[in-house]
CSV table of C-alpha atoms in Angstrom, one decimal:
chain,number,residue,atom,x,y,z
A,1,MET,CA,39.5,-18.4,16.5
A,2,GLN,CA,43.0,-17.0,16.8
A,3,HIS,CA,44.2,-15.8,20.2
A,4,GLN,CA,44.0,-12.1,20.5
A,5,THR,CA,44.5,-9.6,23.3
A,6,LEU,CA,41.3,-8.3,24.6
A,7,PRO,CA,40.7,-4.7,25.5
A,8,PRO,CA,40.7,-3.7,29.2
A,9,GLY,CA,37.4,-4.5,30.8
A,10,ILE,CA,36.5,-7.4,28.4
A,11,GLU,CA,36.3,-10.8,30.0
A,12,THR,CA,35.6,-13.0,26.9
A,13,ILE,CA,34.3,-12.9,23.4
A,14,LEU,CA,30.9,-14.5,23.2
A,15,LEU,CA,30.1,-14.2,19.5
A,16,ASP,CA,32.9,-13.6,17.0
A,17,ALA,CA,32.7,-11.4,13.9
A,18,GLU,CA,32.3,-14.3,11.5
A,19,THR,CA,29.3,-15.6,13.4
A,20,ILE,CA,27.7,-12.2,13.4
A,21,ALA,CA,28.4,-11.7,9.7
A,22,GLY,CA,26.8,-15.1,9.0
A,23,ALA,CA,23.7,-14.1,11.0
A,24,ILE,CA,23.4,-10.8,9.1
A,25,ARG,CA,23.7,-12.7,5.7
A,26,ARG,CA,21.0,-15.1,6.7
A,27,MET,CA,18.6,-12.3,7.8
A,28,ALA,CA,19.3,-10.5,4.5
A,29,GLY,CA,18.3,-13.6,2.6
A,30,GLU,CA,15.0,-13.8,4.6
A,31,ILE,CA,14.3,-10.1,4.1
A,32,ALA,CA,15.2,-10.3,0.4
A,33,ARG,CA,12.8,-13.2,-0.1
A,34,ASP,CA,9.9,-11.3,1.6
A,35,TYR,CA,10.6,-8.0,-0.3
A,36,ALA,CA,11.8,-9.3,-3.6
A,37,ASP,CA,11.5,-6.6,-6.3
A,38,ARG,CA,10.2,-4.0,-3.9
A,39,PRO,CA,11.8,-0.8,-2.6
A,40,LEU,CA,12.6,-1.1,1.1
A,41,VAL,CA,13.3,1.3,4.0
A,42,LEU,CA,15.6,0.1,6.8
A,43,VAL,CA,15.0,2.2,9.9
A,44,GLY,CA,18.1,1.6,12.2
A,45,VAL,CA,17.7,2.3,15.9
A,46,LEU,CA,20.6,4.5,17.0
A,47,LYS,CA,23.2,4.2,18.3
A,48,GLY,CA,23.3,0.5,18.8
A,49,ALA,CA,22.0,-0.7,15.5
A,50,VAL,CA,24.3,1.5,13.3
A,51,PHE,CA,26.6,-1.4,12.4
A,52,VAL,CA,23.8,-3.9,12.0
A,53,THR,CA,21.9,-1.6,9.7
A,54,ALA,CA,24.9,-0.8,7.5
A,55,ASP,CA,25.9,-4.5,7.2
A,56,LEU,CA,22.4,-5.6,6.6
A,57,ALA,CA,22.0,-3.0,3.8
A,58,ARG,CA,25.2,-4.2,2.2
A,59,ALA,CA,24.2,-7.9,2.5
A,60,LEU,CA,20.8,-7.1,0.9
A,61,ALA,CA,22.6,-5.6,-2.1
A,62,GLU,CA,24.3,-8.9,-2.6
A,63,VAL,CA,21.2,-11.0,-2.7
A,64,PRO,CA,20.0,-11.6,-6.3
A,65,GLY,CA,16.3,-10.8,-6.7
A,66,GLY,CA,16.1,-8.9,-3.5
A,67,PRO,CA,14.7,-5.4,-2.8
A,68,THR,CA,15.0,-3.1,-5.8
A,69,ASP,CA,16.1,-0.2,-3.7
A,70,VAL,CA,17.2,0.0,-0.1
A,71,GLN,CA,16.9,3.3,1.7
A,72,LEU,CA,18.4,3.9,5.1
A,73,ASP,CA,16.9,6.1,7.8
A,74,PHE,CA,17.6,6.2,11.5
A,75,ILE,CA,15.7,6.9,14.7
A,76,ALA,CA,17.0,7.3,18.2
A,77,VAL,CA,15.3,6.3,21.4
A,78,SER,CA,16.5,5.9,24.9
A,79,SER,CA,15.5,3.6,27.7
A,80,TYR,CA,18.9,3.0,29.3
A,81,GLY,CA,20.6,6.4,29.9
A,82,ASN,CA,23.9,5.6,31.6
A,83,ALA,CA,22.5,2.5,33.4
A,84,HIS,CA,23.2,-1.1,32.5
A,85,ARG,CA,19.5,-2.1,32.9
A,86,SER,CA,16.6,-0.6,30.9
A,87,SER,CA,14.3,1.7,32.8
A,88,GLY,CA,11.4,0.3,30.8
A,89,GLU,CA,10.4,3.9,29.9
A,90,VAL,CA,11.2,4.6,26.2
A,91,ARG,CA,11.5,8.2,24.9
A,92,LEU,CA,12.1,9.5,21.4
A,93,VAL,CA,15.4,11.3,21.1
A,94,GLN,CA,15.5,11.7,17.3
A,95,ASP,CA,12.8,10.9,14.8
A,96,THR,CA,13.2,9.5,11.2
A,97,THR,CA,14.1,11.9,8.5
A,98,TYR,CA,11.6,10.7,5.8
A,99,ALA,CA,7.9,9.9,5.8
A,100,ILE,CA,7.2,6.2,5.7
A,101,GLU,CA,3.5,6.2,4.7
A,102,GLY,CA,2.9,3.6,2.1
A,103,LYS,CA,6.5,2.2,2.2
A,104,TYR,CA,7.8,-1.2,3.1
A,105,VAL,CA,9.7,-0.7,6.3
A,106,VAL,CA,11.9,-2.9,8.4
A,107,ILE,CA,13.0,-1.6,11.9
A,108,VAL,CA,16.6,-2.7,12.6
A,109,GLU,CA,17.5,-3.3,16.2
A,110,ASP,CA,20.8,-4.5,17.8
A,111,ILE,CA,19.1,-6.3,20.6
A,112,ILE,CA,15.7,-7.1,22.1
A,113,ASP,CA,15.7,-7.7,25.8
A,114,ASN,CA,12.6,-6.7,27.7
A,115,GLY,CA,10.7,-5.7,24.5
A,116,HIS,CA,9.8,-2.1,25.6
A,117,THR,CA,11.8,-0.3,22.8
A,118,LEU,CA,10.6,-2.5,19.9
A,119,HIS,CA,7.0,-2.3,21.2
A,120,TYR,CA,7.2,1.5,21.3
A,121,LEU,CA,8.7,1.7,17.8
A,122,ARG,CA,6.2,-0.7,16.3
A,123,ALA,CA,3.3,1.3,17.7
A,124,MET,CA,4.7,4.7,16.8
A,125,LEU,CA,5.9,3.8,13.2
A,126,GLY,CA,2.8,1.7,12.6
A,127,ASN,CA,0.6,4.8,13.2
A,128,ARG,CA,2.4,6.3,10.2
A,129,GLN,CA,0.7,3.8,7.9
A,130,PRO,CA,3.6,2.1,6.1
A,131,ALA,CA,2.6,-0.5,3.5
A,132,SER,CA,4.3,-3.1,5.8
A,133,LEU,CA,6.2,-2.9,9.1
A,134,ARG,CA,8.5,-5.7,10.2
A,135,ALA,CA,11.4,-5.9,12.7
A,136,ALA,CA,14.9,-7.4,12.3
A,137,VAL,CA,16.9,-7.9,15.4
A,138,LEU,CA,20.5,-9.1,15.5
A,139,LEU,CA,20.4,-10.4,19.1
A,140,ASP,CA,17.4,-11.9,20.8
A,141,LYS,CA,17.8,-11.9,24.6
A,142,PRO,CA,14.5,-13.5,25.7
A,143,TYR,CA,15.3,-14.1,29.4
A,144,HIS,CA,13.7,-11.0,30.8
A,145,ARG,CA,11.0,-10.2,28.3
A,146,ALA,CA,8.4,-8.0,29.8
A,147,ILE,CA,6.3,-7.3,26.7
A,148,ASP,CA,5.4,-9.9,24.0
A,149,VAL,CA,6.5,-8.2,20.8
A,150,THR,CA,6.9,-9.7,17.3
A,151,VAL,CA,10.4,-10.0,15.8
A,152,ASP,CA,10.2,-11.0,12.1
A,153,TYR,CA,13.9,-11.6,11.5
A,154,THR,CA,16.2,-12.8,14.3
A,155,GLY,CA,20.0,-13.2,13.9
A,156,LEU,CA,21.2,-14.9,17.0
A,157,THR,CA,20.1,-15.7,20.6
A,158,CYS,CA,22.1,-13.6,23.1
A,159,PRO,CA,23.5,-15.2,26.2
A,160,ASP,CA,22.0,-14.0,29.5
A,161,GLU,CA,24.8,-11.5,30.1
A,162,PHE,CA,25.4,-7.8,29.7
A,163,VAL,CA,27.1,-7.7,26.4
A,164,VAL,CA,29.0,-5.1,24.4
A,165,GLY,CA,30.5,-4.7,21.0
A,166,TYR,CA,29.1,-4.5,17.4
A,167,GLY,CA,27.1,-1.4,18.3
A,168,LEU,CA,26.2,-2.3,21.9
A,169,ASP,CA,27.9,-0.2,24.6
A,170,TYR,CA,28.4,0.4,28.2
A,171,GLN,CA,28.6,4.1,29.0
A,172,GLU,CA,29.5,4.8,25.3
A,173,ARG,CA,32.5,2.4,25.5
A,174,TYR,CA,33.1,-0.8,23.6
A,175,ARG,CA,30.6,0.0,20.8
A,176,THR,CA,33.2,-0.4,17.9
A,177,LEU,CA,34.4,-3.9,18.9
A,178,PRO,CA,33.8,-6.2,15.8
A,179,TYR,CA,32.5,-9.0,18.1
A,180,LEU,CA,30.1,-9.4,21.0
A,181,ALA,CA,31.8,-9.6,24.3
A,182,LYS,CA,31.1,-10.0,28.0
A,183,LEU,CA,32.4,-7.4,30.4
A,184,ARG,CA,34.5,-8.2,33.4
A,185,PRO,CA,32.3,-8.2,36.5
A,186,GLU,CA,34.3,-5.4,38.2
A,187,VAL,CA,33.4,-3.0,35.2
A,188,LEU,CA,29.7,-3.1,35.9
A,189,PRO,CA,28.2,-1.6,39.1
A,190,ALA,CA,26.6,-4.0,41.5
């Protein structure tokens, strides 16, 4: 990796853009294999998964024999607020736009940490009777898992650090970085 000046507050890059892109392509290949010649709905979890969802949709379009049609929808939930640790209480902020009954659905998440958000989404969306419901998560952070929840497609294992970039933020900052980074200790409250 070439030397680059890091933005204020960033200590180090943990996963570069090329590594993330490779993980997205691999997940797209796995999803395409499972949904070959079927229409698919990707439900991205806002705001963090916006880049993962867009890049995954583009990668799926490049897989020969993959899904015949990929639709995008988004849902917003909150369990962090302005904190850097999840409260464990998930609340719906914005629902999906389209009905998913009878459709093949993949929930797209940026990161799974304690499991509360994905557990909530699987239960809520599962009650809407999709033809199938699976989950794709770019970053698996298993160190503090509180709920055992199924992840069908996993991109990378996340270090046991508070990370930002590629959709993940700290107080709405750093979300647009093209890589995953560790914040300097003085940026986070004790």
